[in-house]
Each structure stands twice: as C-alpha cells, then as structure tokens.
Short mmCIF file of C-alpha atoms and ligand atoms in Angstrom, two decimals:
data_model
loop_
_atom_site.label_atom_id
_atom_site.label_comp_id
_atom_site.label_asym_id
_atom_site.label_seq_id
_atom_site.Cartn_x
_atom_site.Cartn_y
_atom_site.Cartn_z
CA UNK A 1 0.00 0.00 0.00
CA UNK A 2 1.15 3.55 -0.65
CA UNK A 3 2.09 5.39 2.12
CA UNK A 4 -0.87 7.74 1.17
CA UNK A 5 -3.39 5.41 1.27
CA UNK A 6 -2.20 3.81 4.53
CA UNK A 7 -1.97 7.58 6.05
CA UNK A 8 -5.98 7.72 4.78
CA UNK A 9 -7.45 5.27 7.69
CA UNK A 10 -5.56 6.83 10.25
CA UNK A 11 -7.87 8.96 12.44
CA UNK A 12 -5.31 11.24 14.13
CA UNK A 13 -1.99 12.55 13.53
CA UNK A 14 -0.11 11.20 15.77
CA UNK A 15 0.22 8.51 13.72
CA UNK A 16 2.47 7.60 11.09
CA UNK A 17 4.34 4.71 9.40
CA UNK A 18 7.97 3.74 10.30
CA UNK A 19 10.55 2.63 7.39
CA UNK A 20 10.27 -0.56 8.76
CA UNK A 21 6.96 -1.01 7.92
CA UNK A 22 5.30 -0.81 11.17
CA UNK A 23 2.91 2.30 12.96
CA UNK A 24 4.79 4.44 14.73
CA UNK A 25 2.54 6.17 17.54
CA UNK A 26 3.51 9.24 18.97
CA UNK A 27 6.87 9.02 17.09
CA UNK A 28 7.86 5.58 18.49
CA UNK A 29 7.18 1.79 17.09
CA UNK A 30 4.49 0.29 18.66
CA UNK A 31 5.65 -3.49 17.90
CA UNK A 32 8.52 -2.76 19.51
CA UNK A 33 6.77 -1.00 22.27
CA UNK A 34 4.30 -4.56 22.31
CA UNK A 35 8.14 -6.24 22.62
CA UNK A 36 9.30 -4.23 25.38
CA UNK A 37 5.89 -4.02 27.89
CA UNK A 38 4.13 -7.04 26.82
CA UNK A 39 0.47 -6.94 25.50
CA UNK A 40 -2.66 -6.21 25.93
CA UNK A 41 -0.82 -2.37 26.88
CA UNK A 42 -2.59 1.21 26.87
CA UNK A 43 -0.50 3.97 25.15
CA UNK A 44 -0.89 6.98 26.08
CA UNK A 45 0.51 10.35 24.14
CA UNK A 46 1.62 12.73 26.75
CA UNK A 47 2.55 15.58 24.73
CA UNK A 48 -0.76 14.94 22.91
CA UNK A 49 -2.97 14.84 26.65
CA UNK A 50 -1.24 18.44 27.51
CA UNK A 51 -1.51 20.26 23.96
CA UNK A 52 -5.57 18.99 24.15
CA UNK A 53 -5.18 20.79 28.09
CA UNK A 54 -3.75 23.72 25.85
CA UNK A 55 -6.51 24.23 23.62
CA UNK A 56 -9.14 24.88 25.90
CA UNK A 57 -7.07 27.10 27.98
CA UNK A 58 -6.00 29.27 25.50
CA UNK A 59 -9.47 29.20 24.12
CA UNK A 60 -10.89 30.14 27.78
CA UNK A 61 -8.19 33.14 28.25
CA UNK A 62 -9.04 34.34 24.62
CA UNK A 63 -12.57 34.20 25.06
CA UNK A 64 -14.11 34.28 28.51
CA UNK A 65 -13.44 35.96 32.08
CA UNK A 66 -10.81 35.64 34.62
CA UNK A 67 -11.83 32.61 36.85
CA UNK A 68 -13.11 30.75 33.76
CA UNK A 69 -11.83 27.67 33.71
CA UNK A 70 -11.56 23.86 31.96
CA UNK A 71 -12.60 20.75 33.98
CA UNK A 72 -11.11 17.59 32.95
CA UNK A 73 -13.87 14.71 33.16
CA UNK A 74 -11.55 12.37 35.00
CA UNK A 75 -14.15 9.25 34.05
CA UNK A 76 -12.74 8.95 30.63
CA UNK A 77 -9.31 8.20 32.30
CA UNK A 78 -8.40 8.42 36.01
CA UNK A 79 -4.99 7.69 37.39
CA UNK A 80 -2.73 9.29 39.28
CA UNK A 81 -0.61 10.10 37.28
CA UNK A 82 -3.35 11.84 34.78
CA UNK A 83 -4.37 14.20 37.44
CA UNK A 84 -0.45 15.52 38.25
CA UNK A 85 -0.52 16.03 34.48
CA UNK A 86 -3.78 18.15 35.15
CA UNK A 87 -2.57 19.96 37.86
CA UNK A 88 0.82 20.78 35.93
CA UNK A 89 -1.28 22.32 33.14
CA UNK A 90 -3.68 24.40 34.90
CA UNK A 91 -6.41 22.25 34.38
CA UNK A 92 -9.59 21.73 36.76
CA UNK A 93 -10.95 18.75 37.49
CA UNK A 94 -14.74 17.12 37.13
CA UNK A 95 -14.95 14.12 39.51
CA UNK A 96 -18.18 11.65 39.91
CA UNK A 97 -16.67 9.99 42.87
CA UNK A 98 -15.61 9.29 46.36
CA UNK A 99 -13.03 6.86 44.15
CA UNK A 100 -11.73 9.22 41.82
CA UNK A 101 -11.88 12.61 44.43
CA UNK A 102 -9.23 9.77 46.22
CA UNK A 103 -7.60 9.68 43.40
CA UNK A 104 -7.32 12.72 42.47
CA UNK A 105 -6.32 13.96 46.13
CA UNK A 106 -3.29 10.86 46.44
CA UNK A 107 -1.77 12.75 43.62
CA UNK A 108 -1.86 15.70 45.04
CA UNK A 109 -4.33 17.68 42.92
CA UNK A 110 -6.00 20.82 44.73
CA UNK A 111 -9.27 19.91 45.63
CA UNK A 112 -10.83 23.36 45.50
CA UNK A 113 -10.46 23.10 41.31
CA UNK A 114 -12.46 20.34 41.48
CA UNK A 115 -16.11 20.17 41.02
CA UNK A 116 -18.24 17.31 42.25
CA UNK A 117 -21.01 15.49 39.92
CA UNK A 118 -23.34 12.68 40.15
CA UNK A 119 -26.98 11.90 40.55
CA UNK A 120 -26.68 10.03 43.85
CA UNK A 121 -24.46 11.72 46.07
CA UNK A 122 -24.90 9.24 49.25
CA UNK A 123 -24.88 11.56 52.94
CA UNK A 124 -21.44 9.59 53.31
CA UNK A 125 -20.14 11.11 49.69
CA UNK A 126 -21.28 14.70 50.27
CA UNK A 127 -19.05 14.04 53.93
CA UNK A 128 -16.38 13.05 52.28
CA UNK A 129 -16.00 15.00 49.58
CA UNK A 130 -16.45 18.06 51.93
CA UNK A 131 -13.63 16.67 54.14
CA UNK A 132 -11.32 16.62 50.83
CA UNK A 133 -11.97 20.30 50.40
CA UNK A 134 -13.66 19.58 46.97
CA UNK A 135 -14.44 23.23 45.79
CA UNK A 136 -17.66 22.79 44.02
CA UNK A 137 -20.80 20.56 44.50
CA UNK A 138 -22.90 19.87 41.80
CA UNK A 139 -26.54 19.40 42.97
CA UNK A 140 -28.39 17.23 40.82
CA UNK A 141 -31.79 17.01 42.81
CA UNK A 142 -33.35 18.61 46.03
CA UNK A 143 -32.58 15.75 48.34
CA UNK A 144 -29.15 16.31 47.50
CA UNK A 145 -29.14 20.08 48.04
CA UNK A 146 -30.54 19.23 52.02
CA UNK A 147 -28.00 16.89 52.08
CA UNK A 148 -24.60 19.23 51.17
CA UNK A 149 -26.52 21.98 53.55
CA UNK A 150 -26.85 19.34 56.24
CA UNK A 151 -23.16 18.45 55.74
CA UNK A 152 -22.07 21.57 55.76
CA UNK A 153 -24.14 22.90 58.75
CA UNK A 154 -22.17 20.29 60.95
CA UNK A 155 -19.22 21.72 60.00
CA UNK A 156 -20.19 25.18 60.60
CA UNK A 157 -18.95 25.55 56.96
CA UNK A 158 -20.58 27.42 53.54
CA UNK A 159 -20.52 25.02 50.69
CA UNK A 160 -20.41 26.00 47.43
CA UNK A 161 -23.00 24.76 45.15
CA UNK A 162 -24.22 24.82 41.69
CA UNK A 163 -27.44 23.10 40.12
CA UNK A 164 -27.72 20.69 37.20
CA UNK A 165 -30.01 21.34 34.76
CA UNK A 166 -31.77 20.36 31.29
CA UNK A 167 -32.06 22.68 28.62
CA UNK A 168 -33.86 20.22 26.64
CA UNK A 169 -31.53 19.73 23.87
CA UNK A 170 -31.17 16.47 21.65
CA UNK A 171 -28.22 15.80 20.55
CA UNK A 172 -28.95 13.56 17.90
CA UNK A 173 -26.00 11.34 19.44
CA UNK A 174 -26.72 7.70 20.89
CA UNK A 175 -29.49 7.15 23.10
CA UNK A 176 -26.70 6.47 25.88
CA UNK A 177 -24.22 9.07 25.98
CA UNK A 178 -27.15 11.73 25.00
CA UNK A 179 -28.51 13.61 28.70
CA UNK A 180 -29.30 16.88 28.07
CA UNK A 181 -33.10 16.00 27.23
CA UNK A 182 -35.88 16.98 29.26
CA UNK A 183 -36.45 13.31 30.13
CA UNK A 184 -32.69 12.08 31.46
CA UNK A 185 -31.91 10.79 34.86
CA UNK A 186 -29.47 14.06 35.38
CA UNK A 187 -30.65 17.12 36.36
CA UNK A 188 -33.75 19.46 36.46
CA UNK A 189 -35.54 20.37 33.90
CA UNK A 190 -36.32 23.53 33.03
CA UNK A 191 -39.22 23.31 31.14
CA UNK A 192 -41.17 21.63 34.04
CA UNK A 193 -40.38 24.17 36.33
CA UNK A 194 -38.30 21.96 38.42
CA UNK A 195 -34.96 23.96 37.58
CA UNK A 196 -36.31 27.34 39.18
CA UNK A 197 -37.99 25.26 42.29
CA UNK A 198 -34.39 23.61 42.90
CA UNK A 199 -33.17 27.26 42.54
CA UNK A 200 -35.20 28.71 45.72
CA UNK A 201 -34.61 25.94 47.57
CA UNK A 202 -30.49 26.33 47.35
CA UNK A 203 -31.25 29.92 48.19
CA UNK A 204 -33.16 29.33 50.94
CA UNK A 205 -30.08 27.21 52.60
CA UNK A 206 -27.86 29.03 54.80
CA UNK A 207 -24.52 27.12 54.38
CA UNK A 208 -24.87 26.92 50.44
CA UNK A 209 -23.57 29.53 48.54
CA UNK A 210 -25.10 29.37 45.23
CA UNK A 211 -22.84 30.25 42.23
CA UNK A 212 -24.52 29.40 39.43
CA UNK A 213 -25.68 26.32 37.26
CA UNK A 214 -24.52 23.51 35.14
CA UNK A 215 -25.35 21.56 31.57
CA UNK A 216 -24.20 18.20 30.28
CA UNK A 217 -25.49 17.67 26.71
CA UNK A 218 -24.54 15.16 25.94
CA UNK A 219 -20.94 13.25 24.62
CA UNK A 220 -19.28 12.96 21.25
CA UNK A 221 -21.05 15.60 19.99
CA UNK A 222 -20.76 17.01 16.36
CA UNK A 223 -23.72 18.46 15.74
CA UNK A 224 -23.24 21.84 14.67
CA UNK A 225 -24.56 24.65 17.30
CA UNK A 226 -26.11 22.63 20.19
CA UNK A 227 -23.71 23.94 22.54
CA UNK A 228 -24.54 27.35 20.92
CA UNK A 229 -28.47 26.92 21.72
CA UNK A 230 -27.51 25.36 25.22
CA UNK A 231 -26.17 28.35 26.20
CA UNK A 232 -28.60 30.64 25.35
CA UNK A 233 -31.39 28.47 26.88
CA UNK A 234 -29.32 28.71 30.18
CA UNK A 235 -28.26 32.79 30.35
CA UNK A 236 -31.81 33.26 29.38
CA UNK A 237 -32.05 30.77 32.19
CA UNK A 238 -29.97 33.11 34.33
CA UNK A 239 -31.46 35.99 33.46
CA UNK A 240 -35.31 34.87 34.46
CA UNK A 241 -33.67 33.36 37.74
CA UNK A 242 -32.53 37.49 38.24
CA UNK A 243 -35.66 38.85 37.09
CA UNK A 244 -38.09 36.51 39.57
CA UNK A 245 -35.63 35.77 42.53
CA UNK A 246 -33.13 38.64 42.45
CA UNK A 247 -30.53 35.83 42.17
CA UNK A 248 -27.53 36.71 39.65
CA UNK A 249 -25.60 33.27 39.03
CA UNK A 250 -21.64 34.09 38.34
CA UNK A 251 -20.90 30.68 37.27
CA UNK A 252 -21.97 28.27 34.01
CA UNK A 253 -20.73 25.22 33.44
CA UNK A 254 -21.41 24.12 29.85
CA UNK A 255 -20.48 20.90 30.41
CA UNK A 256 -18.24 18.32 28.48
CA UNK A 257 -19.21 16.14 24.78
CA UNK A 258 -17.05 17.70 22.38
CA UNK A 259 -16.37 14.58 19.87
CA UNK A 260 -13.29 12.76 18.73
CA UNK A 261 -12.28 11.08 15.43
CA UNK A 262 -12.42 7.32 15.88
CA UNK A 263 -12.41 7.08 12.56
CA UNK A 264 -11.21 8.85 9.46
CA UNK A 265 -14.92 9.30 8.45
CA UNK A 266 -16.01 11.25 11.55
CA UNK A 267 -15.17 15.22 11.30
CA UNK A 268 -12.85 16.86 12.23
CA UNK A 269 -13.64 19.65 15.05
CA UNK A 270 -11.30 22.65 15.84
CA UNK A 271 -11.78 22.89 19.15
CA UNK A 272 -10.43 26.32 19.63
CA UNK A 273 -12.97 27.57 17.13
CA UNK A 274 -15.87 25.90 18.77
CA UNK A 275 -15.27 27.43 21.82
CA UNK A 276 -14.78 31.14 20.18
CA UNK A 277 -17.88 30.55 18.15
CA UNK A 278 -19.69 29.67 21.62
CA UNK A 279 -18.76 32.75 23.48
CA UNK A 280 -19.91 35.07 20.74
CA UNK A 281 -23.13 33.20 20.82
CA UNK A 282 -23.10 33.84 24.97
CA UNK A 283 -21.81 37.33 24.86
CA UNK A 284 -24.50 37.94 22.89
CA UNK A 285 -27.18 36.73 24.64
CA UNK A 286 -26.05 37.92 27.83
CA UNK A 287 -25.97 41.83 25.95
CA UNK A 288 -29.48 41.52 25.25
CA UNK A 289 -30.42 40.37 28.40
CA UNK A 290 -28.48 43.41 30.07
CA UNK A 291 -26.86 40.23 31.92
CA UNK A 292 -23.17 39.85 33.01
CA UNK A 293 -21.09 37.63 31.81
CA UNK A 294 -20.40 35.11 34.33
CA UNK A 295 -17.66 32.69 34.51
CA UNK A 296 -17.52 29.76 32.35
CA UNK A 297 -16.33 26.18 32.65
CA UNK A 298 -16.32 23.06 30.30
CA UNK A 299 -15.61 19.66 30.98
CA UNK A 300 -14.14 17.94 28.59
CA UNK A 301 -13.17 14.42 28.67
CA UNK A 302 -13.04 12.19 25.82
CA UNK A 303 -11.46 15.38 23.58
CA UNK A 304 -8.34 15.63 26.59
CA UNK A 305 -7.19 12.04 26.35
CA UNK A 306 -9.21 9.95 23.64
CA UNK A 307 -6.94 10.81 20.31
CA UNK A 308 -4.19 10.56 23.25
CA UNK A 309 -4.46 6.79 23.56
CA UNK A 310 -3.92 3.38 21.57
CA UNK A 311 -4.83 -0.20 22.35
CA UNK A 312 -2.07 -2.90 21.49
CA UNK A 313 -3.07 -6.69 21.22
CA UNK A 314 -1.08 -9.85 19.80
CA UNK A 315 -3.45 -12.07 17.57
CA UNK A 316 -3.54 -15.69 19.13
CA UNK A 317 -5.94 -16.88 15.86
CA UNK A 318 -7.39 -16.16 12.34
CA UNK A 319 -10.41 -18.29 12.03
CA UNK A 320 -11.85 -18.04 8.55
CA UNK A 321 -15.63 -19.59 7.84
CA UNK A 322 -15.57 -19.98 4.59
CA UNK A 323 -19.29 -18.17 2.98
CA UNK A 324 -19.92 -16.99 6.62
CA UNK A 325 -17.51 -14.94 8.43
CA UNK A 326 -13.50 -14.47 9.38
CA UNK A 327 -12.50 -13.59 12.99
CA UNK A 328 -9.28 -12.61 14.41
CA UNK A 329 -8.85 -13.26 18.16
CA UNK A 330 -6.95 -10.91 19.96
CA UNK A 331 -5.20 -11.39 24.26
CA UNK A 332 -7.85 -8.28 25.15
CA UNK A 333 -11.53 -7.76 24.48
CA UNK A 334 -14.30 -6.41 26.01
CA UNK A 335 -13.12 -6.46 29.81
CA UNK A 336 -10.30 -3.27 28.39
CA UNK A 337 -12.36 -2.36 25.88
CA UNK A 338 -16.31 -2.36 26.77
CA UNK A 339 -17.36 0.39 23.97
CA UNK A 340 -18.39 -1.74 21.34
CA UNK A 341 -20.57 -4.45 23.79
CA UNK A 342 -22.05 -1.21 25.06
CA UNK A 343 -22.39 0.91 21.85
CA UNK A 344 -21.41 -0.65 19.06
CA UNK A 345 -18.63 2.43 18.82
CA UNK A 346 -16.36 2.89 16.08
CA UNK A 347 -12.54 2.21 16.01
CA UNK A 348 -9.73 2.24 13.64
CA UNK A 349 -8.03 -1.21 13.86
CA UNK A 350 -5.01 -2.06 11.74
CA UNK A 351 -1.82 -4.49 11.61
CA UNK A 352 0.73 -2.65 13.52
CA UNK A 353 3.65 -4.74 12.61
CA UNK A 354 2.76 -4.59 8.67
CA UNK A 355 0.90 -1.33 8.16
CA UNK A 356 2.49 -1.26 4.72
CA UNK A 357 1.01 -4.30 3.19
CA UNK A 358 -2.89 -4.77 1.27
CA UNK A 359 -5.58 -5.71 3.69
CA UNK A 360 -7.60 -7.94 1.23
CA UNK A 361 -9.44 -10.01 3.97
CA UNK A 362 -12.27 -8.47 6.05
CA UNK A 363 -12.69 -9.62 10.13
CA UNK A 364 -14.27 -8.80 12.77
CA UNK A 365 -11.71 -8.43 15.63
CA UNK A 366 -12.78 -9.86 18.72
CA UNK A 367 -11.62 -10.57 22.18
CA UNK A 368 -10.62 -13.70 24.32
CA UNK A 369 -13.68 -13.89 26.38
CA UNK A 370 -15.81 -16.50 27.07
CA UNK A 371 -18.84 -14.13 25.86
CA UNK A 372 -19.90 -13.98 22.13
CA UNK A 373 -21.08 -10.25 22.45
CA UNK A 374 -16.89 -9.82 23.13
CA UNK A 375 -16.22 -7.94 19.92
CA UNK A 376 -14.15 -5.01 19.63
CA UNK A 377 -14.95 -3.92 16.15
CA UNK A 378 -16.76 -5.77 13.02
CA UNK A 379 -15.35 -5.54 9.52
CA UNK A 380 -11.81 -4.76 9.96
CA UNK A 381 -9.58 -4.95 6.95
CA UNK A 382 -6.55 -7.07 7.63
CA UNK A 383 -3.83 -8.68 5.73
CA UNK A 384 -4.97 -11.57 4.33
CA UNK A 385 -2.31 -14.27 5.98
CA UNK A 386 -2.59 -12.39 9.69
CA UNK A 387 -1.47 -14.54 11.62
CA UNK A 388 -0.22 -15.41 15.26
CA UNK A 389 2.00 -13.44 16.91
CA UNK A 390 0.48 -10.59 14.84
CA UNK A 391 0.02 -6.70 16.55
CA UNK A 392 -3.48 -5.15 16.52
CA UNK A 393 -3.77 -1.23 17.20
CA UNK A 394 -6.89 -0.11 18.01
CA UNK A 395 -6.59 3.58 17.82
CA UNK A 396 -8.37 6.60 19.69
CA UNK A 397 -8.94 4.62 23.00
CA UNK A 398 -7.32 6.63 25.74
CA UNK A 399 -10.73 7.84 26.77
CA UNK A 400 -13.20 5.19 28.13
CA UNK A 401 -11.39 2.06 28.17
CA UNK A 402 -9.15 1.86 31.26
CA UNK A 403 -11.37 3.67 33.12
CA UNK A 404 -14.15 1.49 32.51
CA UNK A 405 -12.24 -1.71 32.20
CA UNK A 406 -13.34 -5.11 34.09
CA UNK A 407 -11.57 -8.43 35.30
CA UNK A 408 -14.32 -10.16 33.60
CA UNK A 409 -13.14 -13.63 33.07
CA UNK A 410 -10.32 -13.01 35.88
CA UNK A 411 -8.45 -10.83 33.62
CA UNK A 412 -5.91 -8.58 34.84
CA UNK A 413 -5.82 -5.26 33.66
CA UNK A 414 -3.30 -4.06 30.89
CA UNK A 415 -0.77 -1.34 32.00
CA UNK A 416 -0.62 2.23 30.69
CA UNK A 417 2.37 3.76 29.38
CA UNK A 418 2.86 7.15 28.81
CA UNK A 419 4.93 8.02 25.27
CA UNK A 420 7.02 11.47 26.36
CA UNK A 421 9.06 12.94 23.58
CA UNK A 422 12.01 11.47 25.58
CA UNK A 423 11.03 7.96 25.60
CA UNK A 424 8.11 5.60 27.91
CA UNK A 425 7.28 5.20 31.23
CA UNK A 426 4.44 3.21 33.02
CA UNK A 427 1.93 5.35 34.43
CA UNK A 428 -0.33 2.24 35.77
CA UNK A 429 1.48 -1.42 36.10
CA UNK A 430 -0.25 -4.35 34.61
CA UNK A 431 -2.53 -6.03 37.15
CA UNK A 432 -1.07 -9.39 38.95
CA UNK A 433 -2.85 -12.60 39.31
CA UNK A 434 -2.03 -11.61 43.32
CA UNK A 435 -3.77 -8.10 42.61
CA UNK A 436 -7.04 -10.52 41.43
CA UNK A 437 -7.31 -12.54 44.59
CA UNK A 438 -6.39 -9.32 46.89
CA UNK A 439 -9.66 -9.04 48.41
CA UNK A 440 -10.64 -12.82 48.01
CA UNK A 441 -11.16 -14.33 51.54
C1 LIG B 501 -19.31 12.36 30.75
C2 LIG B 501 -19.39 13.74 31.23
C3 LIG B 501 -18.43 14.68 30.84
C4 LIG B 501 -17.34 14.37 29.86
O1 LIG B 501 -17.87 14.10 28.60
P1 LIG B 501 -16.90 13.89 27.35
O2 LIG B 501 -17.82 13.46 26.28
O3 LIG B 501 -15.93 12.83 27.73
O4 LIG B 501 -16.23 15.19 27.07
C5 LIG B 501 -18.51 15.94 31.37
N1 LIG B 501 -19.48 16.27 32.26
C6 LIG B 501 -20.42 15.40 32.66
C7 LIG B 501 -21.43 15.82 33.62
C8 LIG B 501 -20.41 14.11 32.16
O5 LIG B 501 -21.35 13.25 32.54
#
C-alpha cells in the first residue's frame, strides 16, 4: 500500500508509518513497544494529553473571564498520574466519585479546582467530599441540596453549590451518551419548572452559597450549534432566575461532549474555534439580556485524552468460515475495551507490525472472552495471511477504556504507558494474578 493510502485510515496525527513497515505512535514503534511491555498495553501520548489541556485554555483566556476555567472529566481516564498532568497544566478537574476525588487527592491535585457530579451523592459522599476540600458541589436534585446543607451545617462551613439542569436539547447522538433531554436521569428540567424550584430551595439554605448552574449535553457531539443553543437556553435561564428571585448566578458550566475522530470518516472539530464561536453566541445573549457575563467552565473528557491513547493486542488466531464470516482473536476484548458491547462504537483497527502491506481479507476483531457479544470492532480490513503473533492497534482509546475496564473472566488489567518525547514510562502497572485474589477471603 502507498504510504498515502495507509496515512488515509488513520484517524489522528499522531500517527504515522515507520521505514520498517510498522505504525509508529507518537513518534515511536508500537511493535517494539508490544516487545518491550508485553500486550494487551494502553498507550498513552503525553505531549498529545497536555496540547488537548492547551486548547481549551488558550481558548478560555481568549474568550471568557478571569476565573473561567476547563474541567477535565476524570471518568474517561483516572490515574494518578493523569491528574499531576492536570494539575501541571492548569487544568480543573470534574470528579463523579468518592473513588476518583481519592484519586485525584493521592496525587496531590488541589481539591478546591475540582467540582463534584453525580446523581446520587450518598450523605457519606457529600461528607467526604467536603472533608477533601472539593471546591464545588454539583446538585443534581433537592434531596441532594438538604444533604450538602446538612453536611455543611455540621461543620459550621458554607458550601459552594451549583445546580444541574436540562435545557432540553437532543443531541442527535446515541441514546446512551445523550442527557441533556428533558427526560434524562441528570438534572432538572427547566421546562417543568423543576430547575427554578431547585433554585429557591439552594437559596433558601444558609450554608450553600449558590454560584450558578450547570449543563451536560450530551458526549461525542458534532452536531453543529447545540452547545450554541444550550447556552442561550441557560443565560436566558440566568437571566429569568434574576428577574423573579433577584438571584444573579456568576458561574456556568457548559459541560463536556465535544467529539473525537475514531475514525477517518467522523469530522474533524477545531476545538479552539468551537469554543470562540460559543462565546460570541453567549456574549450575545447575555448583551441583550443586560446580563453579566459570568464565569464559564467546560468539561471535557473524551477530547483531553481519547486521540491521546492506543490499544495494542497480539493475535492468538485467524479463524476463517468460509461463505460466513472471518474472525481474528486478539489477548484483550471487552473487559479493556467495553465500547463496542455497550455501543457498538467505532474504532480504527489495523496491523501494527505490517501497516504497509494490502488488507484484502475483512474480520471482525474480537476478544478472548468467554462471551460472544466480546467484539471489539466488526469488519476490519486485515492482511490476508494475519497470523499469530500478529500486533493489533486499536486507535483513539485513551478515553473510556481503562477507566471502565473489568476483570471479567479473571483478567488482569493491561498497564498504561505514557509516550514522552524522551522515551516511555508506566503510568499504571499491569494487574497481577495476586492483585485478582487481593480481596478474596
Ligand atoms: C461524561 C461527562 C463529561 C465528559 O464528557 P466527554 O464526552 O468525555 O467530554 C462531562 N461532564 C459530565 C457531567 C459528564 O457526565
């Protein structure tokens, strides 16, 4: 295959094909990476995670005020070592729980950057959380607002708070990953009414202190201007909150979802440009309702770390049906990679040790599990005499794999290295058959 051609299925640029015939990720060989750290292995692009982290802040400082600030949604990938990287590039932080606010807090991280989701925060999270000095609470329901005031009373403390809400935008995205509708499990709706009741009844706590609200739309999001109509739903929001409670919120959190090429079909966003776009759409709206501009935060997740990370596997078999179907069977599967089981999601997959050659057979690519659902992609070209020993890449997965990652099967989990421009280090070690039978009794 020519070189162009080859270059044509990769989704993101950090890849590229060595003289020696193999994909080269993040400048270095991954089949000799595969030699050196043994396989299934995360990769993940360091220099890629921070100049994501880049983007949005020098998008935020161009475009919106002092205090505005990026959250990184540390479900897509949450480690220690990803949260030093955070705190080394001004980042803050979303976190969803008592897990990753430990997390976050063993590596250091300052807690008041970090804002605190979920849509069951149990009495003992709200404690806990408060005790790490997590700066911001997001309240997703009322029971949850009497619980952070409750928490807080004891201590004698003021929390601050703000609300969850739905605009009431579709994102024409998966059913799944798509929560910005009136009818989600997140948030309060503001078409029902239930957004401004939530509102009083923060006010009316005396240890909250009310800053503003928040918006998740929804995740790997293309469409066009939903993030645009989101935020004039919630400054209009805002403004009607002013006008009928003499409340002025300082604070909106748009929320993460901006999407990621898994493919080289999907589009390509410029991030930068989304976010400039956005804040002319919010400045706006906030002009003509003679509203200030408050500070604003995003939390992205899957756009910080997803083009960041790559999957290597060694093929154990090539199994061809002859009239029915081929499969390739891969050390991995669906316990390091649950996106496909869950959404049928799209990845690049190709022959990392022979990225050069045709890929005349077709196969779906599929994991080690005792499971048929255990499929990491369908229809993958491959060389037609794949064969053992063989190294899959599956590209774009540093965002939802590790971090939602099983032992199904008594698997141990594969270990992440980081790729620096100076060479590799492990950032998370491969799981031991000890580590599997830690908690066994
Ligand atoms: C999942 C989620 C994010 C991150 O979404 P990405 O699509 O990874 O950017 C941000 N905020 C909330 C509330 C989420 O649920």
């Amino acid at each position: 295959m020519k070189a162009n051609e080859i270059a044509a299925r990769f989704p993101c640029d950090n890849l590229t094909v060595g003289e020696n015939g193999h994909l080269f990720f993040a400048g270095q060989d991954t089949t000799a990476l595969a030699a050196q750290y043994g396989t299934p292995l995360y990769l993940l692009d360091e220099t890629r995670i921070r100049k994501n982290c880049r983007t949005y802040k020098a998008a935020f400082k161009a475009c919106y005020p002092e205090g505005s600030l990026p959250l990184y949604a540390g479900k897509a990938n949450a480690f220690k070592q990803i949260y030093r990287i955070m705190a080394q590039e001004d980042m803050g932080i979303d976190v969803v729980s008592c897990g990753e606010i430990y997390t976050a807090k063993c590596a250091g991280f300052d807690m008041r950057k970090a804002f605190f989701h979920g849509n069951n925060k149990t009495d003992a999270d709200v404690a806990f959380a408060m005790d790490a000095g997590v700066g911001v609470f997001v309240a997703d329901n009322p029971e949850e607002v009497l619980a952070i005031e409750a928490e807080a009373a004891k201590r004698g403390a003021t929390q601050k708070v703000i609300l969850r809400l739905t605009p009431g935008i579709d994102t024409h995205t998966y059913a799944a990953v798509n929560t910005g509708k009136v009818d989600s499990k997140f948030g309060n709706a503001i078409a029902t009414g239930q957004a401004e009741s939530i509102t009083k009844l923060a006010l009316a706590q005396e240890h909250i202190a009310l800053l503003g609200y928040h918006c998740h739309i929804g995740s790997q999001v293309f469409t066009e201007d939903v993030f645009e109509r989101a935020a004039v739903i919630m400054i209009e929001f805002m403004a009607e909150m002013r006008r009928k409670l003499g409340f002025t919120a300082t604070l909106l959190n748009l929320g993460g979802g901006y999407g990621v090429r898994y493919t080289a079909d999907d589009p390509v966003l410029d991030i930068g440009e989304k976010i400039a776009s956005v804040s002319e759409t919010l400045k706006a709206t906030c002009a003509r309702a003679d509203f200030p501009v408050p500070q604003i935060c995003m939390e992205p997740g899957r756009s910080i770390v997803a083009d960041a990370g790559l999957t290597l596997y060694t093929v154990g078999a090539l199994k061809q049906i002859t009239g029915y179907k081929n499969y390739v069977s891969i050390d991995g599967g669906m316990p390091d990679n649950p996106r496909f089981a869950l959404y049928r999601s799209s990845y690049t997959c190709l022959c990392a040790n022979r990225i050069a050659e045709d890929c005349s057979l077709t196969a779906s690519l599929v994991g080690r599990c005792c499971e048929s659902g255990d499929i990491i992609q369908e229809n993958v070209p491959f060389p037609a005499d794949i064969q053992r020993g063989d190294i899959v890449a599956v590209c774009t997965t540093g965002a939802y794999n590790y971090s939602m990652a099983s032992n199904y099967n008594r698997l141990p989990r594969p270990a992440t290295v980081m790729l620096t421009d100076s060479g590799s280090y492990i950032a998370v070690k491969r799981e031991t058959f000890e580590d599997l039978v830690r908690l066994d009794v």
